[in-house]
Short mmCIF file of C-alpha atoms and ligand atoms in Angstrom, two decimals:
data_model
loop_
_atom_site.label_atom_id
_atom_site.label_comp_id
_atom_site.label_asym_id
_atom_site.label_seq_id
_atom_site.Cartn_x
_atom_site.Cartn_y
_atom_site.Cartn_z
CA MET A 1 24.35 -5.24 -5.32
CA SER A 2 23.27 -2.48 -2.90
CA SER A 3 20.30 -2.86 -0.62
CA PHE A 4 18.38 -0.83 1.91
CA THR A 5 19.58 -3.03 4.78
CA ASP A 6 22.85 -1.17 5.40
CA LEU A 7 21.12 2.19 5.64
CA PHE A 8 18.40 0.70 7.86
CA ASN A 9 20.93 -0.91 10.20
CA SER A 10 22.75 2.40 10.63
CA LEU A 11 19.74 3.89 12.43
CA SER A 12 18.27 3.18 15.84
CA TRP A 13 14.48 2.97 16.24
CA ASP A 14 14.60 4.62 19.67
CA GLU A 15 16.76 7.54 18.53
CA VAL A 16 14.57 8.16 15.50
CA LYS A 17 11.47 8.06 17.68
CA GLN A 18 12.93 10.50 20.15
CA SER A 19 13.96 12.91 17.44
CA ILE A 20 10.42 12.91 16.00
CA TYR A 21 8.80 13.49 19.39
CA THR A 22 11.12 16.39 20.24
CA LYS A 23 10.44 18.37 17.05
CA THR A 24 9.11 21.86 17.85
CA SER A 25 6.74 24.38 16.28
CA ALA A 26 9.77 26.13 14.82
CA ASP A 27 10.80 22.87 13.08
CA VAL A 28 7.28 22.49 11.67
CA LYS A 29 7.24 26.10 10.37
CA GLN A 30 10.62 25.56 8.77
CA ALA A 31 9.34 22.37 7.09
CA LEU A 32 6.25 24.17 5.80
CA ASN A 33 8.12 27.21 4.49
CA THR A 34 11.04 25.59 2.70
CA SER A 35 10.83 24.62 -0.97
CA LYS A 36 13.20 21.61 -0.80
CA ARG A 37 12.29 19.26 2.03
CA THR A 38 14.47 16.70 3.79
CA LEU A 39 13.74 13.67 5.94
CA GLU A 40 14.22 15.91 8.98
CA ASP A 41 11.38 18.07 7.62
CA PHE A 42 9.27 14.94 7.23
CA LYS A 43 9.92 14.10 10.87
CA ALA A 44 8.67 17.56 11.84
CA LEU A 45 5.53 17.18 9.70
CA ILE A 46 4.55 13.87 11.34
CA SER A 47 5.48 15.00 14.86
CA PRO A 48 2.98 15.82 17.62
CA ALA A 49 4.09 19.45 17.24
CA ALA A 50 2.60 19.52 13.71
CA ALA A 51 -0.90 18.58 14.92
CA ALA A 52 -1.66 22.28 15.42
CA TYR A 53 -0.72 22.97 11.77
CA LEU A 54 -3.14 20.58 10.09
CA GLU A 55 -5.02 23.35 8.28
CA PRO A 56 -1.97 24.90 6.53
CA MET A 57 -0.61 21.40 5.88
CA ALA A 58 -3.90 20.44 4.19
CA GLN A 59 -3.82 23.56 2.00
CA ILE A 60 -0.24 22.95 0.85
CA SER A 61 -0.90 19.25 0.29
CA GLN A 62 -4.01 19.92 -1.78
CA ALA A 63 -2.24 22.51 -3.96
CA LEU A 64 0.79 20.24 -4.56
CA THR A 65 -1.43 17.27 -5.44
CA GLN A 66 -3.51 19.26 -7.93
CA LYS A 67 -0.37 20.71 -9.52
CA ARG A 68 1.20 17.27 -10.08
CA PHE A 69 -1.82 14.99 -10.61
CA GLY A 70 -4.74 17.28 -11.55
CA LYS A 71 -8.20 16.67 -10.11
CA VAL A 72 -8.38 12.94 -10.80
CA LEU A 73 -8.54 9.79 -8.70
CA GLN A 74 -7.45 6.40 -10.02
CA MET A 75 -10.01 3.67 -9.22
CA TYR A 76 -8.94 0.09 -8.48
CA VAL A 77 -10.39 -3.06 -6.98
CA PRO A 78 -8.77 -6.06 -5.27
CA LEU A 79 -9.32 -9.58 -6.60
CA TYR A 80 -8.49 -12.13 -3.89
CA LEU A 81 -7.27 -15.29 -5.58
CA SER A 82 -6.53 -17.38 -2.50
CA ASN A 83 -6.79 -17.40 1.29
CA GLU A 84 -4.31 -20.26 1.71
CA CYS A 85 -1.38 -19.17 3.84
CA ASN A 86 1.53 -20.89 5.60
CA ASN A 87 2.39 -17.88 7.74
CA ILE A 88 1.18 -16.94 11.17
CA CYS A 89 0.50 -13.20 11.28
CA THR A 90 -1.17 -12.05 14.46
CA TYR A 91 -3.34 -9.46 12.70
CA CYS A 92 -4.74 -11.41 9.73
CA GLY A 93 -7.84 -13.56 9.19
CA PHE A 94 -5.90 -15.80 6.77
CA SER A 95 -3.25 -16.68 9.38
CA TYR A 96 -2.23 -20.37 9.26
CA ASP A 97 -3.46 -20.98 12.82
CA ASN A 98 -6.95 -19.68 12.02
CA LYS A 99 -8.83 -22.90 11.36
CA VAL A 100 -11.07 -21.88 8.48
CA LYS A 101 -11.95 -23.25 5.07
CA ARG A 102 -9.27 -22.44 2.52
CA ARG A 103 -9.69 -21.99 -1.19
CA THR A 104 -7.68 -20.96 -4.24
CA LEU A 105 -9.63 -19.87 -7.29
CA SER A 106 -9.51 -22.01 -10.44
CA PRO A 107 -9.19 -20.41 -13.89
CA MET A 108 -12.94 -20.66 -14.42
CA GLU A 109 -13.63 -19.05 -11.04
CA ILE A 110 -11.16 -16.26 -11.77
CA MET A 111 -13.07 -15.49 -14.96
CA GLN A 112 -16.38 -15.44 -13.05
CA GLU A 113 -14.93 -12.91 -10.62
CA THR A 114 -13.43 -10.94 -13.51
CA ALA A 115 -16.81 -10.66 -15.23
CA VAL A 116 -18.34 -9.04 -12.13
CA ILE A 117 -15.39 -6.68 -11.67
CA LYS A 118 -15.54 -5.61 -15.31
CA ALA A 119 -19.29 -5.04 -15.03
CA MET A 120 -18.59 -2.64 -12.16
CA GLY A 121 -16.43 -0.62 -14.57
CA PHE A 122 -12.91 -1.44 -13.36
CA ASP A 123 -9.93 -1.61 -15.67
CA HIS A 124 -7.30 -1.76 -12.90
CA VAL A 125 -7.23 -4.90 -10.76
CA LEU A 126 -5.10 -5.74 -7.71
CA LEU A 127 -4.45 -9.50 -7.37
CA VAL A 128 -4.13 -10.57 -3.73
CA THR A 129 -3.09 -13.88 -2.14
CA GLY A 130 -1.64 -15.25 1.07
CA GLU A 131 1.68 -17.11 1.03
CA ALA A 132 1.21 -20.76 0.06
CA ASN A 133 4.03 -21.66 -2.29
CA GLN A 134 2.77 -25.19 -2.93
CA THR A 135 -0.36 -23.91 -4.71
CA VAL A 136 -0.02 -20.14 -5.18
CA HIS A 137 3.34 -19.89 -6.93
CA VAL A 138 4.84 -18.01 -9.86
CA ASP A 139 3.36 -20.43 -12.42
CA TYR A 140 -0.08 -19.87 -10.92
CA PHE A 141 0.45 -16.10 -11.13
CA LYS A 142 1.64 -16.27 -14.72
CA LYS A 143 -1.34 -18.40 -15.79
CA THR A 144 -3.70 -16.00 -14.00
CA ILE A 145 -2.13 -12.95 -15.62
CA ASP A 146 -2.30 -14.55 -19.08
CA LEU A 147 -5.97 -15.27 -18.42
CA ILE A 148 -7.01 -11.82 -17.29
CA ARG A 149 -4.61 -9.62 -19.30
CA PRO A 150 -7.07 -9.13 -22.18
CA HIS A 151 -9.60 -7.72 -19.71
CA PHE A 152 -7.50 -5.20 -17.74
CA SER A 153 -5.09 -2.50 -18.85
CA ASN A 154 -3.46 -2.39 -15.43
CA ILE A 155 -2.60 -5.44 -13.27
CA SER A 156 -1.17 -4.95 -9.78
CA MET A 157 -0.20 -7.64 -7.28
CA GLU A 158 -0.03 -7.95 -3.52
CA VAL A 159 1.36 -11.43 -2.89
CA GLN A 160 4.25 -13.05 -1.04
CA PRO A 161 7.78 -11.60 -1.55
CA LEU A 162 9.53 -13.33 -4.44
CA ASP A 163 13.07 -13.79 -5.75
CA LEU A 164 14.55 -11.48 -8.35
CA GLU A 165 14.18 -13.97 -11.22
CA GLU A 166 10.53 -14.53 -10.32
CA TYR A 167 9.84 -10.81 -10.38
CA GLN A 168 11.58 -10.59 -13.75
CA GLU A 169 9.22 -13.27 -15.09
CA LEU A 170 6.17 -11.43 -13.78
CA VAL A 171 7.30 -8.10 -15.20
CA ALA A 172 7.77 -9.79 -18.59
CA CYS A 173 4.27 -11.22 -18.22
CA GLY A 174 2.72 -7.77 -17.89
CA VAL A 175 2.51 -7.00 -14.16
CA ASN A 176 2.47 -3.24 -13.75
CA THR A 177 2.73 -2.75 -9.98
CA VAL A 178 3.72 -4.80 -6.94
CA LEU A 179 2.73 -3.79 -3.40
CA ILE A 180 4.97 -4.95 -0.58
CA TYR A 181 4.31 -3.65 2.90
CA GLN A 182 6.94 -4.07 5.59
CA GLU A 183 4.10 -4.17 8.21
CA THR A 184 6.47 -2.67 10.80
CA TYR A 185 10.12 -1.59 10.73
CA HIS A 186 10.39 -2.38 14.45
CA GLN A 187 12.46 -5.54 14.19
CA GLU A 188 11.58 -7.01 17.58
CA ASP A 189 7.86 -6.41 17.22
CA TYR A 190 8.01 -7.74 13.66
CA LYS A 191 9.18 -11.05 15.10
CA LYS A 192 6.32 -11.11 17.61
CA HIS A 193 3.73 -10.56 14.88
CA HIS A 194 5.28 -13.06 12.45
CA PRO A 195 6.31 -16.06 14.55
CA LYS A 196 6.02 -18.76 11.84
CA GLY A 197 6.50 -19.13 8.10
CA LYS A 198 8.68 -17.45 5.49
CA LYS A 199 7.32 -14.06 6.47
CA SER A 200 9.17 -14.29 9.78
CA ASN A 201 12.36 -13.44 7.82
CA PHE A 202 12.48 -9.66 8.43
CA ASN A 203 15.49 -9.02 6.19
CA TYR A 204 14.13 -10.92 3.18
CA ARG A 205 11.04 -8.73 3.32
CA LEU A 206 13.07 -5.57 3.89
CA GLU A 207 15.09 -6.25 0.73
CA THR A 208 12.07 -7.11 -1.44
CA PRO A 209 11.70 -3.56 -2.85
CA ASP A 210 15.35 -3.75 -3.92
CA ARG A 211 14.62 -6.94 -5.86
CA LEU A 212 11.59 -5.29 -7.46
CA GLY A 213 13.67 -2.29 -8.47
CA GLN A 214 16.33 -4.58 -9.94
CA ALA A 215 13.61 -6.45 -11.87
CA GLY A 216 12.54 -3.15 -13.47
CA ILE A 217 9.00 -3.02 -12.10
CA HIS A 218 6.99 -0.04 -13.40
CA LYS A 219 5.59 0.90 -9.99
CA MET A 220 5.90 -0.40 -6.43
CA GLY A 221 3.81 0.31 -3.36
CA LEU A 222 5.17 0.63 0.17
CA GLY A 223 3.61 0.98 3.60
CA VAL A 224 3.26 -0.34 7.12
CA LEU A 225 0.28 -1.76 8.98
CA ILE A 226 -0.68 1.14 11.21
CA GLY A 227 -1.49 -0.04 14.70
CA LEU A 228 1.31 -2.57 15.17
CA GLU A 229 3.84 -0.01 16.43
CA ASP A 230 4.33 3.74 16.86
CA TRP A 231 2.95 5.03 13.55
CA ARG A 232 5.21 8.09 13.46
CA THR A 233 8.43 6.10 13.70
CA ASP A 234 7.19 3.45 11.28
CA SER A 235 6.20 6.19 8.81
CA PHE A 236 9.64 7.77 9.06
CA PHE A 237 11.27 4.47 8.11
CA THR A 238 8.81 4.12 5.22
CA ALA A 239 9.79 7.59 3.99
CA LEU A 240 13.46 6.69 4.41
CA HIS A 241 12.88 3.54 2.35
CA LEU A 242 11.02 5.52 -0.31
CA ASN A 243 13.81 8.09 -0.47
CA TYR A 244 16.45 5.39 -0.87
CA LEU A 245 14.47 3.56 -3.56
CA GLU A 246 13.74 6.69 -5.59
CA ARG A 247 17.44 7.50 -5.71
CA THR A 248 18.48 3.91 -6.47
CA TYR A 249 15.73 2.84 -8.92
CA TRP A 250 14.79 6.15 -10.48
CA GLN A 251 12.92 4.50 -13.38
CA THR A 252 10.31 3.04 -11.03
CA LYS A 253 7.29 4.98 -9.76
CA TYR A 254 6.16 4.69 -6.15
CA SER A 255 3.00 4.70 -4.11
CA ILE A 256 2.29 4.68 -0.39
CA SER A 257 -0.70 3.15 1.39
CA PHE A 258 -1.86 3.71 4.95
CA PRO A 259 -3.66 0.54 6.08
CA ARG A 260 -4.96 0.83 9.64
CA LEU A 261 -5.51 -2.41 11.52
CA ARG A 262 -9.13 -3.54 10.94
CA PRO A 263 -11.28 -6.07 12.79
CA PHE A 264 -11.23 -9.65 11.50
CA SER A 265 -12.29 -13.08 12.68
CA GLY A 266 -10.25 -13.76 15.89
CA GLY A 267 -8.65 -10.31 15.66
CA LEU A 268 -5.87 -8.31 17.29
CA GLU A 269 -6.43 -4.95 18.95
CA PRO A 270 -4.12 -2.13 17.76
CA LYS A 271 -1.16 -1.54 20.10
CA VAL A 272 -1.16 2.09 19.05
CA GLU A 273 -4.36 3.71 17.89
CA MET A 274 -4.22 6.32 15.16
CA LYS A 275 -6.99 8.92 15.13
CA ASP A 276 -8.56 10.22 11.90
CA ARG A 277 -6.87 13.61 12.34
CA GLU A 278 -3.52 11.87 12.68
CA LEU A 279 -4.06 9.89 9.47
CA ALA A 280 -4.96 13.15 7.72
CA GLN A 281 -1.73 14.68 9.09
CA LEU A 282 0.30 11.72 7.81
CA ILE A 283 -1.22 11.88 4.31
CA CYS A 284 -0.50 15.62 4.08
CA ALA A 285 3.03 15.09 5.43
CA TYR A 286 3.84 12.55 2.70
CA ARG A 287 2.54 14.85 -0.02
CA ILE A 288 4.42 17.90 1.28
CA PHE A 289 7.57 15.81 1.59
CA ASN A 290 7.26 14.17 -1.84
CA GLU A 291 5.30 15.73 -4.70
CA GLU A 292 5.70 12.71 -7.00
CA VAL A 293 4.61 9.80 -4.83
CA GLU A 294 1.14 8.36 -5.38
CA LEU A 295 -0.99 8.04 -2.24
CA SER A 296 -3.60 5.31 -2.07
CA LEU A 297 -6.59 4.83 0.24
CA SER A 298 -8.56 1.60 0.59
CA THR A 299 -12.04 0.66 1.78
CA ARG A 300 -10.58 -0.04 5.23
CA GLU A 301 -11.44 3.58 5.94
CA SER A 302 -14.93 4.89 6.71
CA PRO A 303 -17.10 6.67 4.11
CA VAL A 304 -16.96 9.92 6.10
CA PHE A 305 -13.18 9.87 6.32
CA ARG A 306 -12.73 8.95 2.65
CA ASP A 307 -15.13 11.67 1.50
CA ASN A 308 -13.22 14.28 3.47
CA ILE A 309 -9.69 13.21 2.64
CA ILE A 310 -9.73 12.67 -1.12
CA LYS A 311 -9.02 16.32 -1.91
CA LEU A 312 -6.04 16.54 0.41
CA GLY A 313 -3.46 14.39 -1.33
CA ILE A 314 -4.87 10.99 -2.27
CA THR A 315 -4.39 9.88 -5.89
CA ALA A 316 -5.86 6.33 -5.92
CA ILE A 317 -8.87 4.82 -4.18
CA SER A 318 -10.42 1.36 -4.11
CA ALA A 319 -14.17 0.75 -4.21
CA GLY A 320 -16.64 -2.11 -3.91
CA SER A 321 -13.90 -4.31 -2.44
CA LYS A 322 -14.32 -7.89 -1.27
CA THR A 323 -11.46 -9.29 0.78
CA ASN A 324 -12.30 -12.98 0.34
CA PRO A 325 -11.51 -15.31 -2.57
CA GLY A 326 -14.67 -15.66 -4.64
CA GLY A 327 -16.20 -12.68 -2.86
CA TYR A 328 -17.71 -11.08 -5.97
CA ALA A 329 -19.41 -14.10 -7.52
CA VAL A 330 -18.08 -17.56 -6.68
CA GLU A 331 -18.43 -17.78 -2.89
CA PRO A 332 -19.47 -14.47 -1.33
CA GLU A 333 -19.61 -16.04 2.16
CA SER A 334 -15.99 -17.28 2.34
CA LEU A 335 -13.69 -15.93 5.04
CA GLU A 336 -12.63 -12.27 4.65
CA GLN A 337 -9.05 -11.16 5.33
CA PHE A 338 -10.49 -8.23 7.27
CA GLU A 339 -13.78 -6.32 7.44
CA ILE A 340 -14.04 -3.39 5.09
CA SER A 341 -15.50 -0.12 6.36
CA ASP A 342 -16.69 1.66 3.22
CA GLU A 343 -19.28 -0.67 1.68
CA ARG A 344 -20.56 1.70 -0.99
CA SER A 345 -20.65 0.48 -4.58
CA PRO A 346 -18.08 1.68 -7.14
CA ALA A 347 -20.83 3.72 -8.84
CA GLU A 348 -21.62 5.47 -5.54
CA ILE A 349 -17.92 6.21 -4.96
CA ALA A 350 -17.61 7.58 -8.50
CA ARG A 351 -20.62 9.87 -7.89
CA MET A 352 -19.10 11.09 -4.60
CA ILE A 353 -15.81 11.87 -6.37
CA LYS A 354 -17.55 13.79 -9.18
CA LYS A 355 -19.63 15.74 -6.67
CA GLN A 356 -16.39 17.05 -5.19
CA GLY A 357 -15.25 18.30 -8.61
CA TYR A 358 -12.86 15.42 -9.28
CA GLU A 359 -12.80 12.83 -12.04
CA PRO A 360 -12.75 9.08 -11.28
CA VAL A 361 -10.31 7.39 -13.69
CA TRP A 362 -10.77 3.67 -14.18
CA LYS A 363 -7.39 2.97 -15.78
CA ASP A 364 -3.80 4.11 -15.25
CA TRP A 365 -3.70 6.36 -18.30
CA VAL A 366 0.02 7.11 -18.07
CA TYR A 367 0.82 3.42 -18.42
CA GLU A 368 -2.00 2.70 -20.84
CA PHE A 369 -0.82 5.18 -23.47
CA GLY A 370 2.87 4.56 -22.97
CA LEU A 371 3.41 8.17 -21.86
CA GLU A 372 5.91 7.16 -19.23
CA GLY A 373 8.59 7.81 -21.89
CA ALA A 374 7.66 11.50 -21.78
CA ASP A 375 9.55 12.08 -18.54
CA GLY A 376 12.54 10.06 -19.60
CA ARG A 377 11.39 6.71 -18.18
S1 SF4 B 1 -0.93 -11.05 6.24
FE1 SF4 B 1 -0.46 -12.21 4.40
S2 SF4 B 1 1.15 -13.59 5.00
FE2 SF4 B 1 0.19 -12.92 6.89
S3 SF4 B 1 -1.37 -14.45 7.36
FE3 SF4 B 1 -2.33 -12.80 6.17
S4 SF4 B 1 -2.26 -13.51 4.06
FE4 SF4 B 1 -0.76 -14.72 5.23
#
């Protein structure tokens, strides 16, 4: 079975980085003016040389997004099921070496959280856990999905990487989307940030999207944790991964997220800081490079940034998020994974979206009405 690893191993981080940083204005103009864009064009669009072209990039990105997705934004909310974790990750409040109270929600607690989420209006939920295979395993996920399926038309997951057979079970159970972020494609730095636990296996994580594609997942989400390494080089490898997956698993849809390192209890400072203008450049670059990919923005970002960026390429946005298990109803004071930045309620976010002439959509209508068959999928 093919995997992304061979393609990844054929490239050198340093050479890719150098080729991004030596792109010129002429390369950027070429990338903006062509109708069929390559990964070399993507490099130009994320390069320092493209910083001076943010305005035309924003215009193209906005037009492409409206043409493909209309003026709508999908709304979703995370439901943290557990903060138990056997991994040490240097950037996360749930890291094994962070001596804090751990909890995994029981079925009754999950329903209490669900009631609050439903009352906020959500129909799309993202289930989140750490990696604790002794308690938070596939059986736990399947029981949770059976429990909440009647209440949500769209269930996404962001949990530990699983084996192919486990993904097949979850797909059969009704999981719509799985998010799996590589964190960084810099192999040496990856090891530094993941010194203990199953997550320290770089290659197993790198091949997880392949297993998801083989399991026939409807949609998968990719991304890196911005701040761990050079964001331009990491974003190139994400785009490379996306490109490979789209060609290999053409029946699956894809989304990209742009999490920037946020403060948390005992936290890590970003090695490389990304400015707001640079994040805007990256979002536009992805859209110009790929008209089909969904682009998602979480409450990690500030209200001002989110208000200004939603028209430029974003297609999904979270709101009212709590990043701790029980955060909505059961135990609001438990440890958060990270601090959120946009603390507005879902209703406030929906009003902000409408004010900008867009429509907040609380469910994934393509999936809900089975229209994915319309484009041959
Ligand atoms: S990032 Fe995930 S795997 Fe790492 S410590 Fe946090 S919850 Fe665990």
